[in-house]
Coordinates of C-alpha atoms and ligand atoms in Angstrom, one line a residue:
M961 CA -0.6 -27.7 6.7
P962 CA -2.4 -26.7 3.5
V963 CA -5.4 -24.5 3.3
R964 CA -7.4 -25.2 6.5
N965 CA -10.5 -27.2 5.8
S966 CA -12.5 -25.2 8.3
I967 CA -11.4 -22.0 6.4
A968 CA -12.1 -23.5 3.0
E969 CA -15.6 -24.4 4.2
R970 CA -16.1 -20.8 5.2
Q971 CA -15.1 -19.5 1.8
P972 CA -18.7 -18.6 0.7
E973 CA -19.2 -16.6 3.9
I974 CA -15.8 -14.9 3.7
A975 CA -16.6 -14.1 0.0
A976 CA -19.9 -12.6 1.1
W977 CA -18.1 -10.3 3.6
R978 CA -15.7 -9.3 0.9
Q979 CA -18.5 -8.5 -1.6
D980 CA -20.3 -6.5 1.0
F981 CA -17.2 -4.4 1.6
H982 CA -16.9 -4.2 -2.2
A983 CA -20.4 -2.8 -2.6
H984 CA -19.8 -0.2 0.1
P985 CA -16.3 1.2 -0.5
E986 CA -15.1 4.0 1.7
L987 CA -12.3 6.5 0.9
R988 CA -9.3 6.9 3.2
N989 CA -10.0 8.0 6.7
E990 CA -13.8 7.6 6.1
E991 CA -13.9 3.8 6.7
H992 CA -16.6 4.1 9.4
R993 CA -18.9 1.4 8.1
T994 CA -16.1 -1.0 7.3
A995 CA -14.4 -0.5 10.6
G996 CA -17.7 -0.9 12.4
I997 CA -18.4 -4.3 10.7
V998 CA -14.8 -5.4 11.4
A999 CA -15.1 -4.6 15.1
G1000 CA -18.5 -6.3 15.3
K1001 CA -17.2 -9.5 13.7
L1002 CA -14.1 -9.6 15.9
R1003 CA -16.3 -9.3 19.0
A1004 CA -18.6 -12.0 17.6
F1005 CA -15.6 -14.3 17.0
G1006 CA -14.6 -14.0 20.7
C1007 CA -11.5 -11.9 20.3
D1008 CA -10.0 -11.1 23.8
E1009 CA -9.9 -7.3 23.1
V1010 CA -11.2 -5.1 20.3
T1011 CA -10.1 -1.5 20.2
E1012 CA -11.6 1.0 17.7
G1013 CA -10.3 4.4 16.7
I1014 CA -6.6 3.6 16.5
G1015 CA -5.1 6.0 13.9
G1016 CA -8.5 7.4 13.0
T1017 CA -10.8 4.6 11.9
G1018 CA -8.3 1.7 12.6
V1019 CA -9.4 -1.4 14.5
V1020 CA -7.1 -3.6 16.6
G1021 CA -8.1 -7.1 17.8
I1022 CA -6.3 -9.3 20.2
I1023 CA -6.4 -13.1 20.3
R1024 CA -4.4 -14.9 23.0
G1025 CA -3.3 -18.4 22.2
R1026 CA -4.0 -21.5 24.3
E1027 CA -0.6 -21.0 25.8
S1028 CA 1.3 -17.8 26.4
G1029 CA 4.7 -19.1 27.7
S1030 CA 6.5 -18.0 24.6
G1031 CA 5.7 -14.4 25.2
K1032 CA 5.6 -13.9 21.4
V1033 CA 3.4 -11.3 19.9
L1034 CA 2.8 -11.2 16.1
G1035 CA 1.0 -8.4 14.3
F1036 CA -1.1 -9.2 11.2
R1037 CA -2.2 -6.3 9.1
A1038 CA -4.9 -5.6 6.5
D1039 CA -5.8 -2.3 4.9
M1040 CA -9.5 -1.2 4.5
D1041 CA -9.8 1.8 2.3
A1042 CA -10.9 2.2 -1.3
L1043 CA -10.1 4.6 -4.2
P1044 CA -11.7 7.5 -6.0
I1045 CA -12.4 5.5 -9.1
T1046 CA -15.7 4.8 -10.9
E1047 CA -16.2 1.1 -11.1
Q1048 CA -16.7 -0.6 -14.5
T1049 CA -16.6 -4.3 -13.6
G1050 CA -20.4 -4.8 -14.0
V1051 CA -20.4 -7.3 -11.1
D1052 CA -23.8 -7.6 -9.3
Y1053 CA -22.2 -6.4 -6.0
A1054 CA -20.5 -3.4 -7.7
S1055 CA -19.9 -0.2 -5.8
E1056 CA -23.0 1.5 -4.6
N1057 CA -20.9 4.6 -3.7
E1058 CA -20.6 6.5 -6.9
G1059 CA -17.0 7.4 -7.8
V1060 CA -15.5 5.2 -5.1
M1061 CA -14.3 1.7 -5.7
H1062 CA -12.3 -1.1 -4.1
A1063 CA -9.9 -1.1 -7.0
C1064 CA -6.8 -2.3 -5.0
G1065 CA -8.4 -5.3 -3.3
H1066 CA -8.3 -4.0 0.2
D1067 CA -11.8 -5.5 0.5
G1068 CA -10.2 -8.9 0.0
H1069 CA -7.3 -8.1 2.4
T1070 CA -9.8 -7.2 5.1
A1071 CA -11.9 -10.3 4.5
M1072 CA -8.9 -12.6 4.6
L1073 CA -7.7 -11.2 7.9
L1074 CA -11.3 -11.6 9.3
G1075 CA -11.3 -15.2 8.0
A1076 CA -8.0 -15.8 9.9
A1077 CA -9.4 -14.1 13.0
E1078 CA -12.4 -16.3 13.1
Y1079 CA -10.3 -19.4 12.8
L1080 CA -7.6 -18.3 15.3
A1081 CA -10.2 -17.2 17.9
G1082 CA -11.9 -20.5 17.5
T1083 CA -8.9 -22.8 17.7
R1084 CA -6.2 -20.8 19.6
N1085 CA -3.7 -23.5 18.7
F1086 CA -0.7 -21.3 19.3
D1087 CA 1.6 -20.2 22.1
G1088 CA 1.6 -16.4 22.2
T1089 CA -0.6 -13.5 21.1
V1090 CA -1.9 -12.4 17.7
V1091 CA -2.6 -8.7 17.2
L1092 CA -5.0 -8.1 14.2
I1093 CA -4.4 -4.7 12.7
F1094 CA -7.1 -3.3 10.4
Q1095 CA -5.6 -0.2 9.0
P1096 CA -7.3 2.8 7.4
A1097 CA -6.1 5.2 4.8
E1098 CA -3.4 3.2 3.0
E1099 CA -3.9 5.1 -0.3
G1100 CA -1.9 8.2 0.5
G1101 CA -3.8 8.9 3.7
G1102 CA -1.1 8.2 6.2
G1103 CA -3.0 5.4 7.9
A1104 CA 0.0 3.3 9.0
K1105 CA 1.7 6.4 10.3
A1106 CA -1.4 7.4 12.3
M1107 CA -1.7 3.9 13.9
L1108 CA 2.0 4.0 14.8
R1109 CA 1.5 7.4 16.3
D1110 CA -1.3 6.0 18.4
G1111 CA 1.2 3.6 19.9
L1112 CA 0.2 0.5 17.9
M1113 CA 3.5 -1.4 18.4
D1114 CA 4.3 -0.6 22.0
R1115 CA 0.7 -0.6 23.4
W1116 CA 0.2 -4.3 22.4
G1117 CA 3.9 -5.3 22.5
I1118 CA 4.1 -6.3 18.8
Q1119 CA 7.4 -8.0 18.0
E1120 CA 7.0 -8.9 14.3
V1121 CA 4.5 -7.7 11.6
Y1122 CA 3.2 -9.5 8.6
G1123 CA 0.9 -8.3 5.8
M1124 CA 0.1 -9.1 2.2
H1125 CA -1.2 -7.6 -1.0
N1126 CA -3.0 -9.3 -3.8
W1127 CA -1.1 -9.5 -7.1
P1128 CA -2.8 -9.6 -10.5
G1129 CA -0.9 -11.9 -12.9
L1130 CA 0.2 -14.4 -10.2
D1131 CA -2.0 -17.5 -10.0
A1132 CA -4.9 -17.1 -7.6
G1133 CA -3.9 -18.2 -4.1
Q1134 CA -0.2 -18.6 -5.0
F1135 CA 2.3 -16.6 -3.0
A1136 CA 5.5 -14.6 -3.7
V1137 CA 7.8 -13.6 -0.8
R1138 CA 11.4 -12.4 -0.9
P1139 CA 13.8 -10.9 1.6
G1140 CA 14.9 -7.3 1.0
P1141 CA 13.1 -4.8 -1.2
V1142 CA 9.5 -5.6 -2.3
L1143 CA 8.0 -2.2 -3.1
A1144 CA 9.6 1.1 -3.7
A1145 CA 9.6 4.4 -1.8
G1146 CA 7.3 6.9 -3.5
D1147 CA 7.7 10.7 -3.0
G1148 CA 5.9 13.6 -4.7
F1149 CA 7.2 16.9 -6.0
R1150 CA 5.9 20.2 -7.3
I1151 CA 7.8 22.7 -9.3
V1152 CA 6.5 26.2 -9.8
V1153 CA 8.0 27.8 -12.9
R1154 CA 7.7 31.6 -12.8
G1155 CA 8.2 34.0 -15.7
R1156 CA 6.3 37.0 -17.0
G1157 CA 2.9 36.4 -18.6
G1158 CA 1.8 38.2 -21.6
H1159 CA 0.2 38.3 -25.0
A1160 CA 1.0 35.2 -27.1
A1161 CA 1.5 37.5 -30.1
K1162 CA 4.2 39.4 -28.3
P1163 CA 6.5 36.6 -26.8
H1164 CA 9.5 39.0 -26.8
M1165 CA 7.7 41.1 -24.2
A1166 CA 7.1 38.1 -21.9
V1167 CA 9.1 35.3 -20.2
D1168 CA 7.5 32.2 -21.7
T1169 CA 6.9 29.9 -18.7
T1170 CA 5.4 27.2 -20.9
L1171 CA 8.6 26.8 -22.9
A1172 CA 10.7 27.0 -19.8
A1173 CA 8.6 24.4 -18.0
C1174 CA 8.8 22.0 -21.1
Q1175 CA 12.5 22.3 -21.0
V1176 CA 12.5 21.5 -17.3
V1177 CA 10.5 18.4 -18.0
V1178 CA 13.0 17.2 -20.6
A1179 CA 16.0 18.1 -18.5
L1180 CA 14.7 16.3 -15.4
Q1181 CA 15.0 13.0 -17.4
S1182 CA 18.7 13.3 -17.4
I1183 CA 18.7 12.6 -13.6
A1184 CA 17.8 9.0 -13.9
S1185 CA 19.9 8.4 -17.0
R1186 CA 23.0 10.5 -16.1
N1187 CA 23.2 11.1 -12.3
V1188 CA 21.9 8.0 -10.5
D1189 CA 24.2 5.0 -10.4
P1190 CA 23.0 2.7 -13.3
L1191 CA 23.1 -0.3 -10.8
K1192 CA 20.6 1.5 -8.5
T1193 CA 16.9 1.9 -9.2
V1194 CA 15.0 5.1 -9.7
V1195 CA 11.9 6.3 -11.5
L1196 CA 11.3 10.0 -12.0
S1197 CA 8.0 10.8 -13.7
V1198 CA 6.5 14.3 -14.4
C1199 CA 2.8 13.6 -14.5
S1200 CA 1.0 17.0 -14.5
M1201 CA 1.6 20.4 -16.0
Q1202 CA -0.7 23.3 -15.3
T1203 CA -0.8 26.7 -16.8
E1204 CA -2.8 29.5 -15.2
S1205 CA -5.1 29.9 -18.1
E1206 CA -6.6 27.6 -20.7
A1207 CA -6.6 30.4 -23.2
F1208 CA -4.7 29.7 -26.4
N1209 CA -3.4 33.2 -26.7
V1210 CA -2.1 34.0 -23.2
I1211 CA 1.4 33.2 -21.9
S1212 CA 1.0 32.3 -18.2
D1213 CA 2.8 33.9 -15.4
T1214 CA 3.4 30.5 -13.8
V1215 CA 3.3 26.9 -14.8
T1216 CA 3.2 24.2 -12.2
L1217 CA 4.7 20.8 -12.7
G1218 CA 3.9 17.7 -10.6
G1219 CA 5.5 14.4 -10.4
T1220 CA 6.7 11.4 -8.4
V1221 CA 10.1 9.8 -7.6
R1222 CA 10.4 6.0 -6.8
Y1223 CA 13.5 4.4 -5.4
F1224 CA 14.7 1.9 -2.8
D1225 CA 17.9 3.5 -1.5
P1226 CA 17.7 6.6 0.7
E1227 CA 20.9 7.9 -0.8
V1228 CA 19.2 7.9 -4.2
Q1229 CA 16.5 10.1 -2.7
T1230 CA 19.0 12.6 -1.4
L1231 CA 20.8 12.8 -4.8
V1232 CA 17.5 13.2 -6.7
I1233 CA 16.2 16.0 -4.6
D1234 CA 19.4 17.9 -5.0
R1235 CA 19.5 17.3 -8.7
I1236 CA 15.8 18.2 -9.3
R1237 CA 16.3 21.5 -7.5
S1238 CA 19.5 22.3 -9.4
V1239 CA 18.4 21.1 -12.9
A1240 CA 15.0 22.8 -12.6
S1241 CA 16.3 26.2 -11.4
S1242 CA 19.2 26.4 -13.8
T1243 CA 17.1 25.2 -16.8
A1244 CA 14.4 27.8 -16.0
A1245 CA 17.1 30.4 -15.6
A1246 CA 18.4 29.8 -19.1
Y1247 CA 14.9 31.0 -20.3
G1248 CA 14.7 33.9 -17.9
A1249 CA 12.4 32.1 -15.5
T1250 CA 12.7 30.8 -12.0
A1251 CA 11.8 27.4 -10.6
E1252 CA 10.8 26.6 -7.1
L1253 CA 10.7 23.0 -5.8
S1254 CA 8.5 21.6 -3.1
Y1255 CA 9.3 18.0 -2.3
F1256 CA 7.0 15.7 -0.3
Q1257 CA 8.3 12.6 1.4
G1258 CA 5.9 9.7 0.7
V1259 CA 5.9 6.1 1.7
R1260 CA 9.2 4.4 2.7
P1261 CA 10.5 1.5 0.7
T1262 CA 9.0 -1.8 1.7
I1263 CA 11.9 -3.9 2.9
N1264 CA 11.4 -7.4 4.2
A1265 CA 13.7 -8.6 7.0
A1266 CA 15.5 -11.8 6.0
T1267 CA 14.4 -14.0 8.9
Q1268 CA 10.7 -13.0 8.7
A1269 CA 10.7 -13.2 4.9
D1270 CA 11.8 -16.8 5.4
I1271 CA 9.1 -17.5 8.0
A1272 CA 6.5 -15.9 5.7
A1273 CA 7.7 -18.0 2.7
Q1274 CA 7.6 -21.2 4.8
A1275 CA 4.0 -20.5 5.8
A1276 CA 3.1 -19.7 2.2
E1277 CA 4.7 -22.9 1.0
A1278 CA 2.8 -24.9 3.6
V1279 CA -0.5 -23.4 2.5
A1280 CA 0.0 -23.3 -1.3
G1281 CA 2.5 -26.1 -1.9
T1282 CA 5.0 -23.8 -3.6
V1283 CA 6.1 -20.2 -3.1
L1284 CA 7.8 -17.8 -5.6
K1285 CA 10.9 -16.5 -3.9
E1286 CA 12.8 -14.9 -6.8
F1287 CA 11.0 -12.0 -8.4
D1288 CA 11.8 -8.4 -9.1
P1289 CA 10.5 -5.8 -6.6
S1290 CA 7.8 -3.5 -7.9
M1291 CA 8.1 0.3 -8.1
G1292 CA 4.7 0.6 -6.5
G1293 CA 4.5 1.7 -2.9
E1294 CA 2.9 0.7 0.4
D1295 CA 2.7 2.4 3.7
F1296 CA 3.1 -1.0 5.5
S1297 CA 6.7 0.0 4.9
L1298 CA 6.4 2.2 8.0
M1299 CA 5.4 -0.8 10.1
L1300 CA 8.4 -2.7 8.7
E1301 CA 10.6 0.1 9.8
A1302 CA 9.1 -0.1 13.3
R1303 CA 9.4 -3.9 13.6
P1304 CA 11.0 -6.8 11.7
G1305 CA 8.5 -8.4 9.4
A1306 CA 7.5 -9.4 5.9
F1307 CA 5.1 -8.3 3.2
A1308 CA 3.9 -11.1 0.9
L1309 CA 2.1 -11.0 -2.4
I1310 CA -0.9 -13.3 -3.0
G1311 CA -1.9 -14.1 -6.6
N1312 CA -5.1 -12.6 -7.9
G1313 CA -5.1 -14.6 -11.1
D1314 CA -5.6 -13.2 -14.6
S1315 CA -7.3 -10.0 -13.5
A1316 CA -7.3 -6.3 -14.5
D1317 CA -4.4 -4.5 -12.8
L1318 CA -4.6 -2.7 -9.5
H1319 CA -6.2 0.8 -9.5
N1320 CA -8.0 -0.1 -12.8
P1321 CA -11.8 0.5 -13.0
N1322 CA -12.2 -3.2 -14.2
Y1323 CA -10.2 -4.7 -11.4
N1324 CA -11.8 -7.0 -8.9
F1325 CA -10.4 -9.1 -6.0
N1326 CA -10.4 -12.8 -6.8
D1327 CA -12.5 -14.7 -4.1
D1328 CA -10.7 -17.9 -5.0
A1329 CA -7.7 -16.5 -3.1
L1330 CA -9.6 -15.9 0.2
P1331 CA -9.0 -19.3 1.8
A1332 CA -5.3 -19.3 1.0
G1333 CA -4.8 -15.8 2.3
A1334 CA -6.7 -16.5 5.6
S1335 CA -4.8 -19.8 6.0
W1336 CA -1.5 -18.0 5.5
F1337 CA -2.1 -15.9 8.6
A1338 CA -3.3 -19.0 10.5
E1339 CA -0.2 -20.9 9.5
L1340 CA 2.1 -18.0 10.5
A1341 CA 0.6 -18.0 14.0
E1342 CA 0.8 -21.7 14.4
Q1343 CA 4.2 -22.1 12.8
R1344 CA 5.9 -19.2 14.5
M1345 CA 4.3 -19.8 17.9
P1346 CA 3.9 -23.6 18.1
V1347 CA 2.2 -25.1 21.1
A1348 CA 4.7 -27.3 22.9
Ligands
NI570 NI1 -3.3 -1.6 -2.2

């Protein structure tokens, strides 16, 4: 079935919800207003259960189908948090919360799942149970992990999980779904280079940490090009470099480097950690300095299960007419990856049209995509759990 008529008719209302979330963005773990509105709407739609405070500010809604003989339980997830970015879109519903912005479209994700919830609670044309997962703190706040720790999967018996992210550059309301890797793992690291500070005019009396740190940055680039199998994927970016002082005539005691590593294969991670430690310390040692690595495991790679990717693609094709199945995974990251490690499932991309990119101050979610996104969840429920 294509976009549900009843959902298409509700587009202005769903867009109004979305724009209200957009005007009142909340940072990770602070989604109190958003979560309150979500819970209130789920109750108004007649969901069978609504539970707040899962994983912090997360909300879980339950909709039981007209029949329950199949025993199937599907989890549908949307994220709710915004980013510390100052909005520049100029739209009349722009952020009223200075320095905070829905620059990743989570306002749209939340609105689409609410649209699906309203439809599914009203029609219940499926045999099984839908668990609506409104997740906080996707943007580096550990929201998925916190919901899982609160027993999300076992408490409601979730068997499969589905989620989606809007995608600038893909036509609005079109879908892309593929089996296997969709988004990369993303870790962080910090390297503290220690030498001996001193007067810039007497470098021979100091151990120049700035020079050593610069050499470390250059040497680290050999890991991707010389150590990782060229047929495997890796990104290693050093993104910050901090001396202790901003003075132009002081050699710092320490320089701190910060960066990120992206990959799909856990073996790549093991190799890269080992090489960063070795390359950094031996390069620093060549300049009389030391280097100490702190490595932070971030989001896991987002890997779609083959069967569920196929189900997700069928639902997308039913809604949009076509679905893009062959595309390159992105090196961006998503903490839905943790839910996909807990249960088989799929993460789809829904087109946001010709918009500014994600995390850009000019980005805005495309309201034209709302009916397709809400219909995709509805289609998944009805197609995966058909009434006999
Ligand atoms: Ni996002």
